[in-house]
XYZ file of C-alpha atoms in Angstrom:
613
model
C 5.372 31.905 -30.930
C 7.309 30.138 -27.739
C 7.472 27.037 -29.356
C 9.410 26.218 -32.747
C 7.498 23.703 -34.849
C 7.108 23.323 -38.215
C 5.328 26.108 -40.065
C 1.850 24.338 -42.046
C 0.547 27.545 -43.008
C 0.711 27.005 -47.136
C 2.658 30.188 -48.624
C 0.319 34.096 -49.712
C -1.204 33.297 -52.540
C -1.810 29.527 -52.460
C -5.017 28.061 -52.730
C -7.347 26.135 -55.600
C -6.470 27.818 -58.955
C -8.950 30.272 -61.149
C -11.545 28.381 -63.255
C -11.129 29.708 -67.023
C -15.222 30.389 -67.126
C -15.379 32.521 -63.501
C -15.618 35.912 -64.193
C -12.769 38.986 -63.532
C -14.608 39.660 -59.877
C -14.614 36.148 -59.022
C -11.489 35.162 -60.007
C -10.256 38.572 -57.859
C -11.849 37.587 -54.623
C -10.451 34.168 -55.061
C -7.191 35.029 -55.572
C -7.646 37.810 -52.951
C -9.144 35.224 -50.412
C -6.600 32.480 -51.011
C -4.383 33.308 -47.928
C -7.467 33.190 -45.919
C -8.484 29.893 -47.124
C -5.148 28.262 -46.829
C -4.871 29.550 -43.373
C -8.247 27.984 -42.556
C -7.004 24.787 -44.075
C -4.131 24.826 -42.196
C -6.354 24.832 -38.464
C -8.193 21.874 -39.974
C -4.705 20.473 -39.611
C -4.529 21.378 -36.115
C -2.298 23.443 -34.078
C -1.519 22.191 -30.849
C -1.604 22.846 -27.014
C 0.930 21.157 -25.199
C 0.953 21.290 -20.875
C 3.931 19.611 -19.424
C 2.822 19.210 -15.573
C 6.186 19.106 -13.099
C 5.544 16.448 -10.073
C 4.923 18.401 -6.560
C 7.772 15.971 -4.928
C 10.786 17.900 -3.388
C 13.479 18.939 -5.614
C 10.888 18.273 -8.666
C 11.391 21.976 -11.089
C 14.106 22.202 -13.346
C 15.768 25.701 -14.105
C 17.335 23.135 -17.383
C 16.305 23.508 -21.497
C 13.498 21.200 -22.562
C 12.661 19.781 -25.721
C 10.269 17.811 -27.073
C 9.189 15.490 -30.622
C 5.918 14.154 -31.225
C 5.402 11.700 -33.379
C 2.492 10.059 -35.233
C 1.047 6.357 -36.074
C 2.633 6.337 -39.300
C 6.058 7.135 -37.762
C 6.284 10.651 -38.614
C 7.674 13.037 -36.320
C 7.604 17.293 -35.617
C 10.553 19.023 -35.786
C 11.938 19.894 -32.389
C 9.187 22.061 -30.310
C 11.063 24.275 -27.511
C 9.377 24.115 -24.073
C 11.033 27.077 -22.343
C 9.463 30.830 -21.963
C 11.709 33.334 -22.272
C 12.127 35.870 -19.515
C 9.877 32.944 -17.430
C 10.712 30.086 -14.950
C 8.980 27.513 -16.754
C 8.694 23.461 -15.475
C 8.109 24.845 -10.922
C 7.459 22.468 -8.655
C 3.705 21.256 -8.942
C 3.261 23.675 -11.464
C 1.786 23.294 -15.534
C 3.544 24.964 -18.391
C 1.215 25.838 -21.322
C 3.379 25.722 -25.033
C 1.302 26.992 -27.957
C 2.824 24.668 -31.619
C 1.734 25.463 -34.679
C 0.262 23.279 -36.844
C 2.427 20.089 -38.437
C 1.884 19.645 -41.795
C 0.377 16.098 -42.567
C 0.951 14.975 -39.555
C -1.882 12.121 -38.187
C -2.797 10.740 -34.497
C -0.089 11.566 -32.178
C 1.234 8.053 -30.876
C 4.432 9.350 -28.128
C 5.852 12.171 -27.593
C 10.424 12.189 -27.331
C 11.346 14.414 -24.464
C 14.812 15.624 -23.369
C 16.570 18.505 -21.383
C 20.089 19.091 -20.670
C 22.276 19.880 -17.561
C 21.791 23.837 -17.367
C 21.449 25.716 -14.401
C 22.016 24.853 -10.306
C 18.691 22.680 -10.356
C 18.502 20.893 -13.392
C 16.838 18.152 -11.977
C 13.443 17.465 -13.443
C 10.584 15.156 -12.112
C 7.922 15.455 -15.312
C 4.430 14.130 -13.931
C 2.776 14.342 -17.590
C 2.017 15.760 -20.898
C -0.925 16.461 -22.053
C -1.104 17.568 -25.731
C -4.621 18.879 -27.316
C -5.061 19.795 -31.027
C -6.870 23.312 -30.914
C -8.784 22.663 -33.823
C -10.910 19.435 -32.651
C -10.399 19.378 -28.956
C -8.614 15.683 -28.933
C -6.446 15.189 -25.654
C -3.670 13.204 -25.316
C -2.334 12.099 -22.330
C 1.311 10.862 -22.264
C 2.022 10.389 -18.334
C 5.454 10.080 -17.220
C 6.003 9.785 -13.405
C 9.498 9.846 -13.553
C 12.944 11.943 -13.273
C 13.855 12.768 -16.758
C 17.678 12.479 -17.156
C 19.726 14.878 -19.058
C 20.570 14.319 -22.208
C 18.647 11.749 -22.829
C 15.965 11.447 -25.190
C 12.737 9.627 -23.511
C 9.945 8.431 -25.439
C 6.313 7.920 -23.730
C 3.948 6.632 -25.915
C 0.266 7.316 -25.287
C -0.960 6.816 -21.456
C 2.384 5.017 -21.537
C 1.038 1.313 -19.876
C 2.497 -0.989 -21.897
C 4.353 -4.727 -20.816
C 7.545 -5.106 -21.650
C 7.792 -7.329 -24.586
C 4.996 -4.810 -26.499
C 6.761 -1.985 -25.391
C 8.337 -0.154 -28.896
C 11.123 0.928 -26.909
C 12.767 -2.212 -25.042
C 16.290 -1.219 -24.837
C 15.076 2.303 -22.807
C 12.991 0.251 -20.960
C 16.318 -1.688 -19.712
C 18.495 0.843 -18.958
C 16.320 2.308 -16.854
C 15.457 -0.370 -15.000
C 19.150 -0.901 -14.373
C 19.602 2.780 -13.239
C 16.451 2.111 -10.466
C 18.373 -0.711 -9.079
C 21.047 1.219 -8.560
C 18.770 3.595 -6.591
C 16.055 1.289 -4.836
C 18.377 -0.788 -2.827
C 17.190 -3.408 0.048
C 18.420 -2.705 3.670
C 17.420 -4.479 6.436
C 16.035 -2.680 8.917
C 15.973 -5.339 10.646
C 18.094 -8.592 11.359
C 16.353 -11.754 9.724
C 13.581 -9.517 8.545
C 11.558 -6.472 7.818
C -12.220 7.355 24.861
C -15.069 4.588 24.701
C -12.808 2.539 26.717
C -12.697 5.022 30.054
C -16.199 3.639 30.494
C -15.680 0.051 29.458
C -12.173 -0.666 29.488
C -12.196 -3.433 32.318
C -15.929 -5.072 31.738
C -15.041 -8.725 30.073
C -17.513 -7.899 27.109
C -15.446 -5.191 26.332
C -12.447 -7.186 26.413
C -13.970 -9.507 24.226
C -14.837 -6.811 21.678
C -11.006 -6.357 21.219
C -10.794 -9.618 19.716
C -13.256 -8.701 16.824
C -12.658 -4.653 16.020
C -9.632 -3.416 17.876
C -6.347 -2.994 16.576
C -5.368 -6.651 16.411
C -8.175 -8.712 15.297
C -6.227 -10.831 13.139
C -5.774 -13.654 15.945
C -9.294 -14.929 16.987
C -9.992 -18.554 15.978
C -12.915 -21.635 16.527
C -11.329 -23.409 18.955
C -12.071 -27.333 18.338
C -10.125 -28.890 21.227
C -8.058 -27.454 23.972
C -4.228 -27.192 23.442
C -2.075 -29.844 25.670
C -0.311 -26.374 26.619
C -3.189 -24.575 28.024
C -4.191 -25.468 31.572
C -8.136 -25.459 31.271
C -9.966 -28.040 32.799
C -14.179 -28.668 32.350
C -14.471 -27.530 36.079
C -13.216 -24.336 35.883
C -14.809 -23.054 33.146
C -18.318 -24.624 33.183
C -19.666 -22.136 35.391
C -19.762 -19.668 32.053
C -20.855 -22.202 29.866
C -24.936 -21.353 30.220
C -25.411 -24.918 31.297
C -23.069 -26.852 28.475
C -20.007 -29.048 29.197
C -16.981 -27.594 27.341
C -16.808 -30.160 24.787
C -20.553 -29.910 23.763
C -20.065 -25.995 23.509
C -17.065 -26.636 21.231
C -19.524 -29.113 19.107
C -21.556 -26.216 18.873
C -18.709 -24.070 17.726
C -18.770 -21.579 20.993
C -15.394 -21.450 22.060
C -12.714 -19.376 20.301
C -9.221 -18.942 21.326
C -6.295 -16.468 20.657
C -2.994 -17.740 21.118
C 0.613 -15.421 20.870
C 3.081 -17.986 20.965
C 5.584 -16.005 18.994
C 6.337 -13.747 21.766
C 7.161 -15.891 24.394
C 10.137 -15.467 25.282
C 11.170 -12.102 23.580
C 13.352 -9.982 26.208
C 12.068 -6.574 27.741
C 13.330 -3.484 28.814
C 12.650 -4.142 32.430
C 15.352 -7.608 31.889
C 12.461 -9.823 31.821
C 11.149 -11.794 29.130
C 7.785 -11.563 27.797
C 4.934 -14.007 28.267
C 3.380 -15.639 25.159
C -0.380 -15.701 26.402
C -3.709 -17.875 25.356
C -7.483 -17.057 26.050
C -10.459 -18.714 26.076
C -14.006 -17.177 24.671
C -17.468 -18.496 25.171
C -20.192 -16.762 22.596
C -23.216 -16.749 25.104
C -26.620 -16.395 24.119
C -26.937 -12.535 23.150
C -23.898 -13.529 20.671
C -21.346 -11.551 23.015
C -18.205 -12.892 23.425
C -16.479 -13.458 26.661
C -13.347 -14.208 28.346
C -13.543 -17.498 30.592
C -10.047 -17.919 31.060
C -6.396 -16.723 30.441
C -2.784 -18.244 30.704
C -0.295 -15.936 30.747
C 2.633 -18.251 29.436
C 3.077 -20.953 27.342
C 3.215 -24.106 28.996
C 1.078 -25.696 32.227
C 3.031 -24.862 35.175
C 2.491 -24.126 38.728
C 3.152 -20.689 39.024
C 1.616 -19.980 35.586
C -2.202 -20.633 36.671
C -5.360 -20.318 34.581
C -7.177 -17.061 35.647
C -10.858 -16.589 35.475
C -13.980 -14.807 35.755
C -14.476 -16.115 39.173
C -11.155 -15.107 40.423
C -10.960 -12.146 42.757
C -11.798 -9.212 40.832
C -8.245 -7.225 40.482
C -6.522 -10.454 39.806
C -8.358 -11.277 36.776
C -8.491 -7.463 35.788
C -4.599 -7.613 36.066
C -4.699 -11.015 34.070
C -6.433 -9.378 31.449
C -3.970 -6.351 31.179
C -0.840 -8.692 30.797
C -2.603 -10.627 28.281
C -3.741 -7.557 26.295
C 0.168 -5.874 27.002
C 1.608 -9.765 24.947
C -1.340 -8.908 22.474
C -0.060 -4.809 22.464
C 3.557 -5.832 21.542
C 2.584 -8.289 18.638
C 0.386 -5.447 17.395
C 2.751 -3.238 17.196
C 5.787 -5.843 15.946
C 3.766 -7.639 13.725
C 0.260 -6.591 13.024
C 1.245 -2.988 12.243
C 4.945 -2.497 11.564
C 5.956 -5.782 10.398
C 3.564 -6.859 8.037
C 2.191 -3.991 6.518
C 5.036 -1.193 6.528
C 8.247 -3.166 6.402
C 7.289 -5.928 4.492
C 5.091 -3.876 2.031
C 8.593 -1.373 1.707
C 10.519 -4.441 0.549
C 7.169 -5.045 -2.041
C 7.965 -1.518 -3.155
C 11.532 -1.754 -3.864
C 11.249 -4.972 -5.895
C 8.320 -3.346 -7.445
C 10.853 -0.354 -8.738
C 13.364 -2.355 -9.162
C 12.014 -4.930 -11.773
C 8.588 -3.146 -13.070
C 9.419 -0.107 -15.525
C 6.999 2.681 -14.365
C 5.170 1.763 -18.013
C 4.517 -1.067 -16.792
C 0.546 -1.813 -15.905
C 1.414 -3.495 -13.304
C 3.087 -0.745 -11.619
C 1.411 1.480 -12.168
C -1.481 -0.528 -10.604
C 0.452 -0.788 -7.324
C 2.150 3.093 -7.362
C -1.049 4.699 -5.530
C -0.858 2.449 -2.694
C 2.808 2.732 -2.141
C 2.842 6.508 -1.795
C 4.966 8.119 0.652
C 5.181 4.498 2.181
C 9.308 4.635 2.077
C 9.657 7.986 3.159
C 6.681 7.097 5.833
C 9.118 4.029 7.156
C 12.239 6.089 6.927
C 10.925 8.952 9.365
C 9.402 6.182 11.708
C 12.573 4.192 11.437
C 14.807 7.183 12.709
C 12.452 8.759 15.077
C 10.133 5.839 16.842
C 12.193 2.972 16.415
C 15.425 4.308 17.302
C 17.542 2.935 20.100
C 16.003 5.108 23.021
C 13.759 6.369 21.232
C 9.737 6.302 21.730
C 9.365 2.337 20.984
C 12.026 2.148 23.680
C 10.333 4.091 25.917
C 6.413 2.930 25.807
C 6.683 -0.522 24.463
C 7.296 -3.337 27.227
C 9.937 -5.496 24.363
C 11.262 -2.023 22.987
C 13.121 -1.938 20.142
C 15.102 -5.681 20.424
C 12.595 -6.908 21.012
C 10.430 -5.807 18.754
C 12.698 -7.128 15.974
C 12.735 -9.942 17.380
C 9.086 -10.454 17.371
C 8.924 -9.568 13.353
C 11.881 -11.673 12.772
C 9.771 -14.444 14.494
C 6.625 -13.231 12.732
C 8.088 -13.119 8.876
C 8.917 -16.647 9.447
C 4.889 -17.810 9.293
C 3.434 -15.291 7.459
C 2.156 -16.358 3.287
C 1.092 -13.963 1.071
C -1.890 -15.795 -0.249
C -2.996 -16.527 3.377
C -2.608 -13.523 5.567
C -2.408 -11.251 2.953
C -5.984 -12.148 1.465
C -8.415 -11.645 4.376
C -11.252 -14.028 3.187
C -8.210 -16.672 3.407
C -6.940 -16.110 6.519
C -10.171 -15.963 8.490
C -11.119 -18.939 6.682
C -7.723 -20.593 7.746
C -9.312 -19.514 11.941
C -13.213 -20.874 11.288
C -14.190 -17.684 11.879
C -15.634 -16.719 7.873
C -19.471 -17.652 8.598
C -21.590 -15.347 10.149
C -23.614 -17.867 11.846
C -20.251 -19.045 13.978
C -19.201 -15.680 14.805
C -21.699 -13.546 14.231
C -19.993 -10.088 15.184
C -16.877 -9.594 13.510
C -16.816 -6.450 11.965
C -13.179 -6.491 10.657
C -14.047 -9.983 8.625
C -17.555 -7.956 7.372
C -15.423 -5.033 6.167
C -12.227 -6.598 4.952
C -13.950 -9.352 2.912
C -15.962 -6.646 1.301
C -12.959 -4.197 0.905
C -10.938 -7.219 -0.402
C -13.409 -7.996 -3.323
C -13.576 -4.827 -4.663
C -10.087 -4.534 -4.984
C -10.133 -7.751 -6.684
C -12.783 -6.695 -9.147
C -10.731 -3.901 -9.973
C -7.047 -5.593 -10.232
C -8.974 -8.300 -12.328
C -10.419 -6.452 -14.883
C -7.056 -4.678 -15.433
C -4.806 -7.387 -15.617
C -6.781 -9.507 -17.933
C -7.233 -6.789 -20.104
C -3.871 -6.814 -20.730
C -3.268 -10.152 -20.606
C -5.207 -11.221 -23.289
C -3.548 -14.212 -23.977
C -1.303 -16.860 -22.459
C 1.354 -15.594 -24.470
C 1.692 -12.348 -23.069
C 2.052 -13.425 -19.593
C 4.390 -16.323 -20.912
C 6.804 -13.259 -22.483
C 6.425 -10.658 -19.503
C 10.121 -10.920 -18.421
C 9.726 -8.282 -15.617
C 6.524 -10.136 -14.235
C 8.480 -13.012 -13.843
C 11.654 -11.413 -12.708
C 9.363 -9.689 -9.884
C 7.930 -12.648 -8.723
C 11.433 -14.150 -8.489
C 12.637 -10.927 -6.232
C 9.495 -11.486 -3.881
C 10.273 -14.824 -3.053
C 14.294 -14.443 -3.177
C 15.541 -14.922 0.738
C 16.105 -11.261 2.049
C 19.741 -12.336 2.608
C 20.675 -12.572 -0.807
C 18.581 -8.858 -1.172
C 15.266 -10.160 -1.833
C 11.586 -9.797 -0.290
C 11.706 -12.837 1.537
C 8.021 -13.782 0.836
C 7.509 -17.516 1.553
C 7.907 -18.691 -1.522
C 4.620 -21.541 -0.655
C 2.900 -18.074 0.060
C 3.233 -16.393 -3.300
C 1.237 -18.008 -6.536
C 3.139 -20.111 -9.232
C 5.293 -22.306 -6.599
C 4.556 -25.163 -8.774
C 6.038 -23.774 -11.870
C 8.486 -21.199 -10.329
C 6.696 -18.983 -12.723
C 3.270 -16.941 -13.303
C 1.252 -19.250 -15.248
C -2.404 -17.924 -15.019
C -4.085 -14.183 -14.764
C -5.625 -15.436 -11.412
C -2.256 -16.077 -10.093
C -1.363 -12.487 -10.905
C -4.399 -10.883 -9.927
C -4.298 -12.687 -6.766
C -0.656 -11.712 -5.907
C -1.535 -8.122 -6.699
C -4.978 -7.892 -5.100
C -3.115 -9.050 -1.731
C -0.497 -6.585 -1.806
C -2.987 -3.833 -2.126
C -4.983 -5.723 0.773
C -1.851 -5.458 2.738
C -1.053 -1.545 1.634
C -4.805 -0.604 2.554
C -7.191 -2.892 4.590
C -4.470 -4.927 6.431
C -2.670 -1.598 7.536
C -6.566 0.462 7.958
C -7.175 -1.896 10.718
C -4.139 -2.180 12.433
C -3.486 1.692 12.585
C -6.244 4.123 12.571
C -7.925 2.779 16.347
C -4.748 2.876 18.095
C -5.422 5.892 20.042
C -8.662 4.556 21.262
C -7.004 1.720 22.484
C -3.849 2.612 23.518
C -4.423 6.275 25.056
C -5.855 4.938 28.573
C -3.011 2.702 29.108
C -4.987 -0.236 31.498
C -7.461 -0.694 28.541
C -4.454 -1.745 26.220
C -1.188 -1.955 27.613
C 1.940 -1.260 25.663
C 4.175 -1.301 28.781
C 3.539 -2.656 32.734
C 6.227 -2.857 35.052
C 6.791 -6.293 36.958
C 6.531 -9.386 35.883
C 2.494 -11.252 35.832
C 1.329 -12.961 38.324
C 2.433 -16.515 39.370
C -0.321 -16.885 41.577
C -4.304 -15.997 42.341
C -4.039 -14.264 45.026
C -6.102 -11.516 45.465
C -4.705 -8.483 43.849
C -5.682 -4.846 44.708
C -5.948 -1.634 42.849
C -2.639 -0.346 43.841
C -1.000 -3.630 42.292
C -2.773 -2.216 38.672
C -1.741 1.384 39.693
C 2.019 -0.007 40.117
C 2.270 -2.042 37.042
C 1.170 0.869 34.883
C 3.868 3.291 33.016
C 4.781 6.650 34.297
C 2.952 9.705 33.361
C 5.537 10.791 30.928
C 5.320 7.639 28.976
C 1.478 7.645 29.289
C 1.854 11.126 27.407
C 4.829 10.156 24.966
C 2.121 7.162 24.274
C -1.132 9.575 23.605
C 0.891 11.719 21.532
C 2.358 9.833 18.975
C -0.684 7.294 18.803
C -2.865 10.311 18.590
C -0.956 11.117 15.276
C -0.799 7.955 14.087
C -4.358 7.536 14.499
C -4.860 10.753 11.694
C -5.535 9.851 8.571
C -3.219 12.110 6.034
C -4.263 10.308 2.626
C -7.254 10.116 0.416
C -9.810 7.089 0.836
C -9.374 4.260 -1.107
C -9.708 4.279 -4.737
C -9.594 8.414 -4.629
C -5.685 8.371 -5.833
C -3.654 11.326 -4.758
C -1.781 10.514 -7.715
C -3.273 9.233 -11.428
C -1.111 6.635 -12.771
C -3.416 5.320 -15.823
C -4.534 7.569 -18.329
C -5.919 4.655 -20.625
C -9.915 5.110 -20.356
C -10.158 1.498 -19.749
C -8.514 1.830 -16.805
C -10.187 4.816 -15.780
C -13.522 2.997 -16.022
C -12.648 -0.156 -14.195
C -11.189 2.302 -11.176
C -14.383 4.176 -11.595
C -16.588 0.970 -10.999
């Protein structure tokens, strides 16, 4: 045997004693059968099969000496079990080592297992995904997931499927150190000052540009317009001519008229030493429900030399007007939409989430799957996109100032329970019914998306929140809420602290506040970044379809423009490839669908179920 366990086979000769009327022959085979028996016995005890599974991460096998106790209900435990081979490199990278124990004496249903290792050998490092342990005799698996670097000389205990809170969990004091070891580790930085080939066909018809609004990369900005801004230009004669015979106020009665509106970007400065214009445009939904441009400002406020460009204006000029709005709507996209609010701010999410949630933790290990590879993801992009001079520097109009400049502007607004909870936000534009906008297919598949994830998060959390109490006594809840809302300054998240549920108490008080908090963060990890990501090479690849960089500044005037004025304000061919490229990659998707976890953090066959359904 590999392992060393305690011995349950009874000594040779044991077994039930001779009855004084059996007979010589009898009492022979008995006695002569007695090690037989008491072997048998002993498998009714139950040997074991233990599988230690070593994460696939880099850096993850250990060359060290392992050890391991299990231990029952009743508190008993086995004597110390060896997990090493000899003569074999045991505990690879994304590998399984198989131990065979024989059976313990008396021993009932396993409860944890203790595991430790020491400090031998170059790589003694050791990230230990799980351990499964099966009794031969009946088939019974238990599964005691860890999901963590074990450190040396130091004895762990896991209890089974190890999801436990805090105040339940048996072993509080481990529970703290460690927790003050991953703060250590998971550290904020700010990456940022103040914060964290259909279209070759289609690309300048105004339907098409209208379709952008509702399933491109950005459709998180369309809203009912009710009344027309002081700041935009638009006038009932210019626009009636689209209105299929309605005034402009009657077709905003009838809930017709949407707007989009960037005023967040205004101002930002570019690479060319301009600044950037902040752009609005109006939409009419005609009769075949198709909605259409009827007019575009290109800056903020009325002025003379920032006109109101429409459908009736010569043709180039409004196709140009409709680039330079799309190239504002391109750089909060990329600032906001897509880096901003779903990697950066989701990273700081991440670190809080290590930081105050032991991996036990249900909780965490709710979130985990969605946060995979999402810090190594933002480091990479970090280093190699958003670098000064880098690829944001070179295909994005702001580049890389000004993009941080645009999420600085853009953390400012944003709420959890708003933007992060798509039925919410689109309710917050009039745009949730159907019957107002009937095509919307990121509302149709985000509200959809968005339920089932709250379905899921539900049924976990209240199962194991069964009562007030427990949520009352969850110190790391509530010490995680306080890091999400804690300015980023004084190395917090810097959620707006109106955004994230419990304001009124400064505390978790219900399950729905809970589940809502963590249904929105997986929102945000999965639909939120879905839709800003996976189209951008559709939309960005032919550059006049969606801008990220023009030269010049945009019109002042409505002159009539030609094609060589579009042909001048479009990036070189070098950028135009630089822009395919990377787009093209980040356009790939790399990780399972949603739901199908590359990595199984709950073992507990509740859990299993509720992921299931």
């Amino acid at each position: 045997m590999d392992a060393d366990a305690e011995d349950a086979t009874p000594a040779d000769g044991a077994g039930p004693s001779s009855s004084p009327t059996e007979s010589a022959a009898a009492s022979a085979l008995r006695a002569a059968m007695g090690p037989v028996l008491a072997r048998m016995d002993s498998l009714t005890d139950g040997g074991y099969r233990v599988s230690v599974v070593t994460g696939d991460r880099h850096g993850a096998g250990t060359d060290a000496n392992v050890w391991m106790r299990l231990h029952d209900m009743d508190g008993r435990k086995s004597d110390i079990i060896t997990l090493n081979h000899t003569f074999k490199n045991d505990h690879e990278r994304g590998e399984t080592s198989s131990f065979s124990v024989r059976p313990i004496h008396n021993f009932g249903t396993i409860a944890k297992v203790e595991l430790w290792r020491d400090s031998f050998g170059f790589g003694h490092a050791w990230f230990v995904e799980r351990i499964e342990v099966q009794e031969q005799f009946s088939g019974e698996l238990y599964v005691f997931p860890f999901h963590r670097w074990l450190p040396a000389d130091i004895h762990f205990f896991v209890t089974l499927y190890d999801c436990v809170l805090a105040h339940d969990d048996p072993h509080q004091e481990q529970r703290r150190r460690e927790l003050q070891r991953k703060r250590k580790i998971y550290r904020y930085k700010a990456w940022i000052p103040e914060g964290p080939t259909q279209c070759l066909d289609h690309w300048n018809e105004d339907r098409w540009f209208g379709l952008q609004r509702v399933q491109g990369v950005n459709p998180f900005l369309i809203t009912l317009c009710k009344a027309i801004p002081e700041k935009f230009g638009v006038e009932e004669y210019m626009v009636k001519p689209f209105l299929e015979g309605m005034s402009l106020e009657e077709a905003m009665q009838k809930n017709r008229i949407f707007m989009t509106d960037i005023p967040i970007v205004e101002g930002v400065p570019l690479t060319t030493k301009e600044t950037l214009w902040g752009s609005m445009a109006l939409f009419f939904l005609n009769k075949r429900n198709d909605l259409m441009p009827i007019a575009i400002q290109l800056r903020q406020q009325k002025a003379l030399d920032n006109p109101v460009f429409l459908p009736s204006d010569p043709p180039f000029t409004w196709v140009i007007a409709k680039m330079y709005y799309n190239n504002s709507d391109a750089c909060y996209h990329q600032s906001c939409s897509h880096l901003g609010f779903t990697h950066l701010l989701m990273e700081g999410v991440t670190v809080c989430t290590h930081r105050n949630l032991s991996p036990s933790h249900p909780l965490f290990k709710l979130m985990a799957p969605h946060f995979l590879f999402l810090i190594a993801i933002n480091s990479r992009g970090i280093s190699k996109l958003i670098s000064p001079g880098g690829w944001v520097d070179k295909t994005l109009s702001v580049g890389v100032v000004g993009m941080f400049e645009i999420i600085r502007r853009g953390l400012d607004v944003w709420k959890l329970d708003v933007h992060g909870i798509p039925e919410n936000d689109i309710a917050s534009r009039g745009v949730l019914s159907p019957d107002v906008l009937p095509w919307y297919p990121y509302r149709d598949d985000a509200i959809r998306i968005y339920a089932a994830i709250r379905t899921y998060v539900a049924k976990v959390v209240n199962y194991y929140y069964d009562s007030p109490e427990k949520l009352e006594n969850d110190y790391e809840l509530q010490m995680w809420r306080d890091e999400l809302i804690k300015e980023r300054h004084l190395t917090g998240v810097g959620l707006k602290a109106g955004g994230v549920p419990g304001e009124e108490h400064g505390k978790f008080t219900s399950v729905d506040q809970v589940v809502d908090t963590v249904s929105a963060i997986i929102s945000q990890c999965s639909v939120g970044h879905a839709a800003a990501n996976f189209q951008q090479y559709e939309e960005y690849a032919f550059p006049p379809n969606y801008p990220a960089f023009l030269y010049n500044a945009p019109p002042t005037d409505k002159r009539a423009l030609t094609e060589a004025d579009i042909v001048a304000a479009l990036p070189s061919q070098q950028a135009t490839l630089d822009s395919m490229i990377i787009t093209k990659l980040l356009s790939s998707k790399g990780t399972n669908s949603l739901g199908d976890f590359e990595v199984q953090y709950m073992y507990e066959p509740f859990a299993i179920k509720a992921a299931d359904e």
